[in-house]
XYZ file of C-alpha atoms in Angstrom:
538
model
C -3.767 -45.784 66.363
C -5.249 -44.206 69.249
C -8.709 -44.764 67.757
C -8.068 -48.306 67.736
C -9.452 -50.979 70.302
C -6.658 -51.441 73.182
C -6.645 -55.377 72.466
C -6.124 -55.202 68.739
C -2.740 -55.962 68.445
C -1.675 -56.016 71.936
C 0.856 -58.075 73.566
C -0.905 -59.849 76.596
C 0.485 -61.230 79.481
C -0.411 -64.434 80.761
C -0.234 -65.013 84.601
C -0.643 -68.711 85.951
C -1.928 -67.361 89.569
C -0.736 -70.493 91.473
C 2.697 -70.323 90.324
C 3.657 -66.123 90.019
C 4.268 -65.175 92.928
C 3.185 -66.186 96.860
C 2.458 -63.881 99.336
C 1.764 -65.654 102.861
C 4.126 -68.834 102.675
C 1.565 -71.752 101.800
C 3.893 -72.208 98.666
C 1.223 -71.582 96.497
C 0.971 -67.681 94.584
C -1.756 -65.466 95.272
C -3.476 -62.345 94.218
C -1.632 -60.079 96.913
C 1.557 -61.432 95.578
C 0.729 -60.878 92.070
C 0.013 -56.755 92.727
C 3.070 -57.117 94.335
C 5.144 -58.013 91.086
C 2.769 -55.940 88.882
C 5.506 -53.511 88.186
C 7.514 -56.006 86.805
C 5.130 -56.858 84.388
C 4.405 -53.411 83.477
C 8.170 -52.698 82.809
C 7.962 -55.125 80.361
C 6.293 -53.033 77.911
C 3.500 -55.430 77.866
C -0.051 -54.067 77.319
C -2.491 -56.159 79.448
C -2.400 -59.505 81.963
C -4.517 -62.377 81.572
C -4.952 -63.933 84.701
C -6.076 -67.490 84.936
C -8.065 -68.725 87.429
C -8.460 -67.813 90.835
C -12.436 -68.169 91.516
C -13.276 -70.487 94.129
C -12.363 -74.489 93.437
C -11.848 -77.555 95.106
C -8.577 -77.679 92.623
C -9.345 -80.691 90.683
C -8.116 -78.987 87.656
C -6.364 -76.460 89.104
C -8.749 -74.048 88.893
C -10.722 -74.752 86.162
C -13.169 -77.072 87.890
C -15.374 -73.713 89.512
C -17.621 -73.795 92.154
C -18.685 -70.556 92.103
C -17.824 -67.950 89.307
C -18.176 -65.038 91.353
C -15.986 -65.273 94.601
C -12.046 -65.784 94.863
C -10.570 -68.982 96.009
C -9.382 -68.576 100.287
C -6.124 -70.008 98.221
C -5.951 -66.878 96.034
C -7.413 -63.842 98.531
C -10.509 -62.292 98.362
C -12.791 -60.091 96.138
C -10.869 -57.033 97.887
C -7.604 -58.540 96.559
C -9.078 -58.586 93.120
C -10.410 -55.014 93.138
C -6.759 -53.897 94.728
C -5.528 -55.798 91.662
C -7.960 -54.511 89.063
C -6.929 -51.003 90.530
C -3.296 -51.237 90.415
C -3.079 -52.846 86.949
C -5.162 -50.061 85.562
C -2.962 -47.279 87.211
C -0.294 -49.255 85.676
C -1.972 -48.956 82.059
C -2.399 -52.711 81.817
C -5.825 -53.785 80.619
C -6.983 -57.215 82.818
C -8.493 -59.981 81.185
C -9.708 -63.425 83.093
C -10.799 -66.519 82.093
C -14.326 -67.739 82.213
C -14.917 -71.239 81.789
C -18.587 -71.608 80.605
C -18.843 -75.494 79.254
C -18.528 -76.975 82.730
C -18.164 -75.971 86.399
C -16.868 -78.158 89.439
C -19.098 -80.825 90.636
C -18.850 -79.104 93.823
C -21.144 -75.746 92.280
C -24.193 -75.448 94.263
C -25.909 -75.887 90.935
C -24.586 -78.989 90.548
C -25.034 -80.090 93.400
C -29.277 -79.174 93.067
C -28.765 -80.911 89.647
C -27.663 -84.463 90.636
C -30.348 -85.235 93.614
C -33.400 -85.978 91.656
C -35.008 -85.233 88.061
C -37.397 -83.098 89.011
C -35.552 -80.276 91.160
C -35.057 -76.487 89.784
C -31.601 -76.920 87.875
C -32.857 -80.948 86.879
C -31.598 -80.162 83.073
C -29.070 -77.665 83.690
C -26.445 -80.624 82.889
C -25.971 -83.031 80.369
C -27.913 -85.782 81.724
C -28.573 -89.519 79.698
C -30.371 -92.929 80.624
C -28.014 -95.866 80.102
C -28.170 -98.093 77.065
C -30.100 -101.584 77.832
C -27.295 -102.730 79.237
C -26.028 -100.178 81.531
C -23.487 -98.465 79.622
C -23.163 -94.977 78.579
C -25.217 -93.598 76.156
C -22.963 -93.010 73.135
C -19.332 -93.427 72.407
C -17.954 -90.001 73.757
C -14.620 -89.819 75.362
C -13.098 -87.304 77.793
C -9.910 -86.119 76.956
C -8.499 -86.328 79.833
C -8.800 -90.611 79.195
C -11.908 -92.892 79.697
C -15.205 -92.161 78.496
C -16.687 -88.567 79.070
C -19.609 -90.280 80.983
C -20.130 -90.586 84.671
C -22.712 -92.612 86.195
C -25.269 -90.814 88.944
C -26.996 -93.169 91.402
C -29.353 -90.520 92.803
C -30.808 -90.060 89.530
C -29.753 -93.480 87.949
C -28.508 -91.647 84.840
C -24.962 -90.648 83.551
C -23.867 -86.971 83.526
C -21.205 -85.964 80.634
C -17.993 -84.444 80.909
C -15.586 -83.508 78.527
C -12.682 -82.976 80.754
C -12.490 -84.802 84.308
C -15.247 -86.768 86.345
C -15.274 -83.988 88.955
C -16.073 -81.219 85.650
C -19.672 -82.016 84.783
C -20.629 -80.275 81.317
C -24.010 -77.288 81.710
C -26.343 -78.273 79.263
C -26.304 -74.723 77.644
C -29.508 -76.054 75.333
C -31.492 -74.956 79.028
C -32.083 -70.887 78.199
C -31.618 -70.387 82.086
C -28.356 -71.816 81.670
C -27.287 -69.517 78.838
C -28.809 -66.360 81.006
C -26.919 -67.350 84.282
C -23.537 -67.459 82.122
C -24.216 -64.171 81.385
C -25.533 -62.972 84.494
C -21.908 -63.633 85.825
C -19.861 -62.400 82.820
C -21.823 -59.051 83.764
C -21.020 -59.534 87.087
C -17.180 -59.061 86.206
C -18.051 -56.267 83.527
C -19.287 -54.460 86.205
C -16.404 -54.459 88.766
C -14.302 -53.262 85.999
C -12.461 -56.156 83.840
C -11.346 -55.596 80.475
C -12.142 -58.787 78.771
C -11.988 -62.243 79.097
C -10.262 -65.543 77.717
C -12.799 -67.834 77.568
C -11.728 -71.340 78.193
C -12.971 -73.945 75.678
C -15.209 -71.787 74.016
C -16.273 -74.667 71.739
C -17.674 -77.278 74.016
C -20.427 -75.286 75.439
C -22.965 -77.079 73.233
C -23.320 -80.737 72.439
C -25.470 -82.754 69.711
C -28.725 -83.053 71.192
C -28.882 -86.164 69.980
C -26.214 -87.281 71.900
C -24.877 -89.029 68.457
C -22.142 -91.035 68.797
C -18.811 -89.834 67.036
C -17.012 -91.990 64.056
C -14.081 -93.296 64.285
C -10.803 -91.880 63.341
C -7.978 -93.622 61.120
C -4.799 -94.545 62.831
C -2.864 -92.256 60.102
C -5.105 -89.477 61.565
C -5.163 -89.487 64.972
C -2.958 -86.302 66.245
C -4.737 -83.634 67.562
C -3.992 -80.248 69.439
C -3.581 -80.977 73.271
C -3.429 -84.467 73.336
C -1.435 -87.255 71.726
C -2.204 -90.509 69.539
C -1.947 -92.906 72.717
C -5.114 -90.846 74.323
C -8.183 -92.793 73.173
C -9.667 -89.141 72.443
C -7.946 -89.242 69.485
C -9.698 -92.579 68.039
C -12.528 -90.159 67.005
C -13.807 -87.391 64.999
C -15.681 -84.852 67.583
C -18.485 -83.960 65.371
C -20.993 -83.918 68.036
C -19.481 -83.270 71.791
C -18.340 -80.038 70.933
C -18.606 -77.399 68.179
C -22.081 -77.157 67.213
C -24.149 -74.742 65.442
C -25.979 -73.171 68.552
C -22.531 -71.978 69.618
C -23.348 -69.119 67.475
C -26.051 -67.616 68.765
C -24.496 -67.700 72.177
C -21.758 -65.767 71.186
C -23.536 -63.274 69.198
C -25.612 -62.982 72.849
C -22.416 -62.620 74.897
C -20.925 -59.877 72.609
C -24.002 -58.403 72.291
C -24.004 -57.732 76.059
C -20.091 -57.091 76.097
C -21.079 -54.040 73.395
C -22.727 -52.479 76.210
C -19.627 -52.275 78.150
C -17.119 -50.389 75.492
C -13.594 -50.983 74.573
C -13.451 -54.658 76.241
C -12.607 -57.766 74.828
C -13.374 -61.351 74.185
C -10.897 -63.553 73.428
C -11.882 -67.427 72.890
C -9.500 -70.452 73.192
C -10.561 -72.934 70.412
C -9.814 -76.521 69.745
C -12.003 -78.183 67.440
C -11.441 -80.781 64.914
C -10.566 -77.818 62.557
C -9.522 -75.427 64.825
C -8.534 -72.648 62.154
C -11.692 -72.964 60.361
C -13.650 -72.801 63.411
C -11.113 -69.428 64.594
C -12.851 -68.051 61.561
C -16.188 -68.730 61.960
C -16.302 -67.746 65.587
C -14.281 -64.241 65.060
C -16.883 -62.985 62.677
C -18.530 -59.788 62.534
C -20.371 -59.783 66.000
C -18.876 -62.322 67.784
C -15.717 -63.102 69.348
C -13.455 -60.212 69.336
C -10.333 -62.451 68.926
C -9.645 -66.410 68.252
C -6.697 -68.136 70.244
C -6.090 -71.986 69.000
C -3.663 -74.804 69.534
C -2.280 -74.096 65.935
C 1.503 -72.810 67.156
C 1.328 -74.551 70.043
C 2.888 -77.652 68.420
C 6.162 -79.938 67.623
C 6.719 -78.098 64.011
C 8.111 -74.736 64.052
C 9.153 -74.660 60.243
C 9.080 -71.635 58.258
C 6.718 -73.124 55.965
C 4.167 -75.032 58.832
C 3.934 -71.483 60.575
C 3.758 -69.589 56.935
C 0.735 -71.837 55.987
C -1.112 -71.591 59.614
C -0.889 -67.869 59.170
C -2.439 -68.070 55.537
C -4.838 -70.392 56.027
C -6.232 -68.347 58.748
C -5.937 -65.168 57.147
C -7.231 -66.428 53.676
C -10.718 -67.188 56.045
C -11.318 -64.515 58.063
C -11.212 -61.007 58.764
C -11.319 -61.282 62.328
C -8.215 -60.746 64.580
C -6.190 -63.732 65.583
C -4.191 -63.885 68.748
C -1.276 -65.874 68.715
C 1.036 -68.085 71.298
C 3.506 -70.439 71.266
C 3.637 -70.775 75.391
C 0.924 -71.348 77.778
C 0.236 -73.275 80.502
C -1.040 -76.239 78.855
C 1.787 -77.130 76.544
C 5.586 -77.989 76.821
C 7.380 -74.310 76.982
C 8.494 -73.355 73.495
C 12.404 -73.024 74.446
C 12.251 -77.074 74.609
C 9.649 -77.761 72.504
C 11.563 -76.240 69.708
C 14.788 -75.526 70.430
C 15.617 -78.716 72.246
C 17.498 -79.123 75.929
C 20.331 -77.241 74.730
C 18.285 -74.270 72.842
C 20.730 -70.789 73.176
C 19.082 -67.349 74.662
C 19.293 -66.485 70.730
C 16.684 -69.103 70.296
C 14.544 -67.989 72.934
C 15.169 -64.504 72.105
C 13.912 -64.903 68.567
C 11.150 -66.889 69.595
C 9.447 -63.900 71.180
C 10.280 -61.335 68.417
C 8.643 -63.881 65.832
C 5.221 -64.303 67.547
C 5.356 -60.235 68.144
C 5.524 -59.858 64.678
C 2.674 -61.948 62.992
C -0.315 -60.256 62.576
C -2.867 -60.271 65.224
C -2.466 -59.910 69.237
C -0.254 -62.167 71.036
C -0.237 -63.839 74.193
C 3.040 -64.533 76.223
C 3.252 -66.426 79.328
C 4.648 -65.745 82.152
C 8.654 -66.891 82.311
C 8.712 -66.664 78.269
C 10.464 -63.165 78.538
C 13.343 -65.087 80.649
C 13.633 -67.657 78.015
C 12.632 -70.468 80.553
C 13.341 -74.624 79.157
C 10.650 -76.772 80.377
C 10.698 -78.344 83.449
C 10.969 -82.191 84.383
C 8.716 -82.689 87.406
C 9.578 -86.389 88.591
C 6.148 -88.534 88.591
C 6.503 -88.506 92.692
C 5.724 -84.933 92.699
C 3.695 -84.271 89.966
C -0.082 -82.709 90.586
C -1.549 -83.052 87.051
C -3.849 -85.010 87.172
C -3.590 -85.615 83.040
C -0.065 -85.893 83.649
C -0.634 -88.766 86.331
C -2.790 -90.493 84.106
C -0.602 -90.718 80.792
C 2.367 -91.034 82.636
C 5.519 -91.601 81.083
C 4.529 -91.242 77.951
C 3.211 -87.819 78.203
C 4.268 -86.223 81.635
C 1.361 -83.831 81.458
C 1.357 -79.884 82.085
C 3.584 -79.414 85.593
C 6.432 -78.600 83.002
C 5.488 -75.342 82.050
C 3.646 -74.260 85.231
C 6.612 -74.734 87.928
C 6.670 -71.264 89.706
C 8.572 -68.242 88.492
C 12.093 -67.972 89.371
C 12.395 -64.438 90.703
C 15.509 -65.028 92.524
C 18.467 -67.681 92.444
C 17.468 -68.728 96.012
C 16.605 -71.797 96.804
C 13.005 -70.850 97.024
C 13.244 -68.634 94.118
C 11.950 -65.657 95.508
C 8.375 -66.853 94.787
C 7.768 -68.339 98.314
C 8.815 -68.090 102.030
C 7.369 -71.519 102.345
C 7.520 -74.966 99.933
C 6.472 -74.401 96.631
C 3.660 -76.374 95.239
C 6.038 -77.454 92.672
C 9.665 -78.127 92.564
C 11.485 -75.393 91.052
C 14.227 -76.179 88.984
C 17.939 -75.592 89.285
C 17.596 -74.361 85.386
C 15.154 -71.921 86.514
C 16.948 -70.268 89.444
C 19.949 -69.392 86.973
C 17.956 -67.725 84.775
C 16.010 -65.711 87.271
C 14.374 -62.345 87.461
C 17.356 -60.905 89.564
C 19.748 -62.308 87.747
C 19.066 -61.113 83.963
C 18.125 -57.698 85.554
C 21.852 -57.387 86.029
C 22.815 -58.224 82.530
C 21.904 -56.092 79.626
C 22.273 -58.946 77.637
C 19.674 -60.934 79.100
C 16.711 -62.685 77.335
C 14.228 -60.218 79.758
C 16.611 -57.428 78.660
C 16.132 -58.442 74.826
C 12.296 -58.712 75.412
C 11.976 -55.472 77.376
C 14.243 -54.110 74.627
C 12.248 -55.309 71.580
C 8.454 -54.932 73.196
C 9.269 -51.187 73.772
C 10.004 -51.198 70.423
C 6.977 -52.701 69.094
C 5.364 -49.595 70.366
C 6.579 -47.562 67.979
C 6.258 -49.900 65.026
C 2.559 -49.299 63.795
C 2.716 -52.224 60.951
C 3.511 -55.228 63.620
C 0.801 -53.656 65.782
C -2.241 -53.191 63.178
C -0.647 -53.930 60.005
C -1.626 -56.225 57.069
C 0.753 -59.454 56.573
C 1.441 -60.880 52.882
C 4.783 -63.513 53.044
C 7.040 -63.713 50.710
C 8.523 -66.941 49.276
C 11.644 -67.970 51.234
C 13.586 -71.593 51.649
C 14.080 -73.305 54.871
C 14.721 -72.095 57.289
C 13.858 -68.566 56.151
C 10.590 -67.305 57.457
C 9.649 -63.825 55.755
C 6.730 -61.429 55.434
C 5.625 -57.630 54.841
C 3.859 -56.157 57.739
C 2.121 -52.566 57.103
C 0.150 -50.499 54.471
C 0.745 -47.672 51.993
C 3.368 -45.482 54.026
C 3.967 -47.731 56.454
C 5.519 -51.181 55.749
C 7.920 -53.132 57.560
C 9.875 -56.272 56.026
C 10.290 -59.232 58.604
C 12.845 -62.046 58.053
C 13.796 -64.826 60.449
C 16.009 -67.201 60.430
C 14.963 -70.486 62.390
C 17.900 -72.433 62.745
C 21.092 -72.866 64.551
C 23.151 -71.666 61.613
C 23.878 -68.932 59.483
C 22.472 -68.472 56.527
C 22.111 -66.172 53.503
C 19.366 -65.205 51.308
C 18.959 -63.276 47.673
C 16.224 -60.656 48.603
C 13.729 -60.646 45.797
C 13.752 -58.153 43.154
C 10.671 -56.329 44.449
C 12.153 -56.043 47.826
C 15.361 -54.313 46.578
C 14.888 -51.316 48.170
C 14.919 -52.445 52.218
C 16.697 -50.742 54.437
C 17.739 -52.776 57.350
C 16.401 -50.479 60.719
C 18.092 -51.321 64.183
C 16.934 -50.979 67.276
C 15.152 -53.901 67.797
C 17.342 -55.410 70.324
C 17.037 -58.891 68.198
C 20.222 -60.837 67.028
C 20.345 -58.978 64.204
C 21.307 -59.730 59.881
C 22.308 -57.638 57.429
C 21.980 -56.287 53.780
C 24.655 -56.297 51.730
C 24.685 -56.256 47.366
C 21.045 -57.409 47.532
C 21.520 -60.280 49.863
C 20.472 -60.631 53.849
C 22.662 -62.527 55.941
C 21.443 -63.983 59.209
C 22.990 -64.932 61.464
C 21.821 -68.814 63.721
C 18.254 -67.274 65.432
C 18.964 -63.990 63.526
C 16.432 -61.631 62.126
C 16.016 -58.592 59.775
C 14.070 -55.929 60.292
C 13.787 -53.485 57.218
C 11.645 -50.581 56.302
C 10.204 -50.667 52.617
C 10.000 -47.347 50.228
């Protein structure tokens, strides 16, 4: 194991900066206050942070609209904050990743900026820049996904500019070399003061069709999609040609090629495509991404046999490393999204010793250890701008990034001023402080069953085969030759027990996993509601 890279198999911890923890009173969290509750997150038993954006924004997106790649936000600190955090994590033995967003930057970037006041300056092609049809309207049928069409018209240069996401996110037109080479310049910018990898935001949308060829439509009966919903006009189409095109390649192979240079780091690309497993496995290759992280968990179904055939069909493509979540700070928090308003700690307990378990490295985020429910922001103080828009149908992604609840206080513990958003009564009685106390708690459970992980070498680098099980049963092998690990889970709110196959009759249920926890008895398991087995194999 020791020979092994640090991010295969390693549980990563995702940190929403705005929301973890605030360290001057503007109600908004910071770097200082995040090296302040680094501890924390290194009792965990975690084994690296990814920490979302922090660079310097007008905070369109929250973040992800940047205006310049390599300084901190005022919001967030400074570049000193960063190194102080870089520093302390590493004491800590936590590897730090950060996200990069390459496809588009704010339209407040200086290059932008250059870009939009004539078509003949320096950075003229450096976006995605179109004449208007005949009659004045956009060039092709693209849409952005965050509602309306993905084209925004310039009167400086009397053109349209694309964008994928927001108005304010204009898309780099990465088919311009010197756009590809400054990408990289400032990936080795962050190499250099010391990071350990990156998440790279929409991986798949740096290129577009050249052609700018407009995308076909989609069937009613198919329009669902991974991070948005049937009433989003986004999902009217096929997106054969905005994102997800063959040049993607060769970028990556370039960006790995120069992360190669820097050792054990890691890339780890978030990809949503029109096949998004398909594409996982194409872009995790031999000398490209190190791992793939899609929308494919991330969803309404949690049944045995939806998450059995994700994990196949993924594993029956590739041999590249998957990294798996079923919490970020995109989607509605798991607790909710599959357990309901009323899920039980078991539930959320459960939920993080299943995605430990599959094969691949795993991303939890932050306030998934204390088995948070989602939040319900009222519209009147929500700040997503998605939200806003497809309001009350779907009330965005303020839900799942409220701020963490280190306290039962009334300001949490997270800030000495108002918080940026409301935190929820929920959320106080299921704080930090609180389930310190009780060595029952869903952080207990986690802390419990992470430590343990570390000593299980088939969950961390293991092979995964599953074995056929009914509803609600969800069951696999985990290991190699000497070391292999049986995994059973039961995904409902009541009991249930199962024959164990013939060619599993020699388990041995193990403890110590800290899990609600079944049993063996004359060749059957019982589980308990949110139960699982663990059980070594001869």
């Amino acid at each position: 194991m020791s020979n092994s890279p640090w991010w295969r198999g390693a549980v990563i911890y995702q940190i929403y900066p705005r929301s973890f923890m605030d360290s001057d009173g503007d109600g908004v969290g910071d770097l200082p206050g995040m090296i302040a509750r680094l501890d924390y997150v290194a009792s965990l038993g975690v084994d690296a942070i990814w920490v979302s954006p922090f660079f310097r924004s007008p905070m369109a997106d929250f973040g992800y609209d940047i205006a310049d790649q390599r300084d901190v936000d005022p919001l967030f600190g400074t570049l000193a904050d960063f190194d102080a955090l870089l520093a302390k994590a590493h004491a800590l033995g936590l590897k730090v990743m950060i996200d990069q967003v390459f496809s588009h930057t704010s339209n407040a970037h200086a290059w932008f900026v250059e870009s939009r006041a004539s078509r003949d300056n320096p950075r003229a092609d450096w976006y995605v820049w179109a004449d208007a049809k005949p009659d004045g309207t956009p060039p092709n049928n693209w849409l952005s996904i965050f509602g309306g069409p993905a084209w925004t018209w310039e009167p400086r240069r009397r053109q349209y500019y694309l964008h994928n996401f927001l108005a304010s996110q204009p898309d780099l037109n990465f088919h311009q070399p010197a756009v590809q080479q400054a990408t990289l310049d400032y990936v080795r910018f962050w190499l250099d003061r010391g990071v350990d990898g990156f998440r790279l935001d929409s991986i798949n949308f740096c290129f577009h069709d050249a052609q700018l060829r407009d995308n076909p439509a989609k069937p009613e009966a198919l329009r669902i999609g991974r991070g948005f919903s049937p009433d989003n006009p986004y999902a009217f189409q096929y997106h054969w040609y905005n994102n997800t095109q063959p040049e993607n390649i060769g970028f990556i192979e370039r960006l790995r090629s120069l992360m190669d240079g820097y050792g054990d780091v890691a890339a780890l690309g978030e990809i949503s495509s029109e096949d998004s497993l398909a594409t996982t496995a194409e872009y995790t290759r031999p000398g490209r991404l190190h791992m793939g992280y899609s929308f494919e968990l991330l969803v309404d179904d949690f049944s045995a046999g939806y998450i059995r055939e994700t994990v196949e069909r993924l594993e029956a493509a590739t041999d590249g490393w998957p990294c798996w979540a079923i919490s970020n700070h995109d989607v509605q928090r798991a607790v909710t999204r599959w357990g309901g308003p009323d899920a039980s700690p078991d539930f959320a307990r459960q939920m993080v010793g299943l995605v430990c378990s599959l094969r691949g490295s795993v991303c939890l985020y932050q306030g998934e250890e204390l088995g948070l429910p989602e939040a319900d922001v009222p519209f009147e103080q929500l700040r997503d701008p998605y939200g806003i828009t497809f309001w009350p149908n779907f009330k965005g992604r303020d839900g799942c990034r409220t701020p963490m609840p280190w306290t039962g206080a009334d300001d949490a513990g997270f800030s000495a001023g108002t918080p940026w958003l409301p935190i929820p009564d929920a959320h106080r009685q299921r704080s930090v402080a609180t389930q310190e106390a009780d060595p029952h708690s869903v952080l207990a459970t986690t802390r419990h069953f992470l430590h343990w992980r570390r000593g299980q070498p088939a969950l961390i680098a293991g092979a995964q085969q599953f074995i056929a099980a009914p509803e609600p049963v969800l069951a696999f092998v985990r290991g190699d030759a000497g070391s292999r690990l049986l995994a059973i889970f039961n995904l409902s709110a009541s009991p249930v027990a199962w024959p164990l196959p013939a060619h599993l009759g020699g388990a041995q249920a193990t403890g110590g996993h800290g899990l609600m926890a079944g049993l063996i008895e004359a060749g059957v398991v019982h589980l308990p509601a949110h139960a699982a087995l663990f059980a070594t194999l001869d």
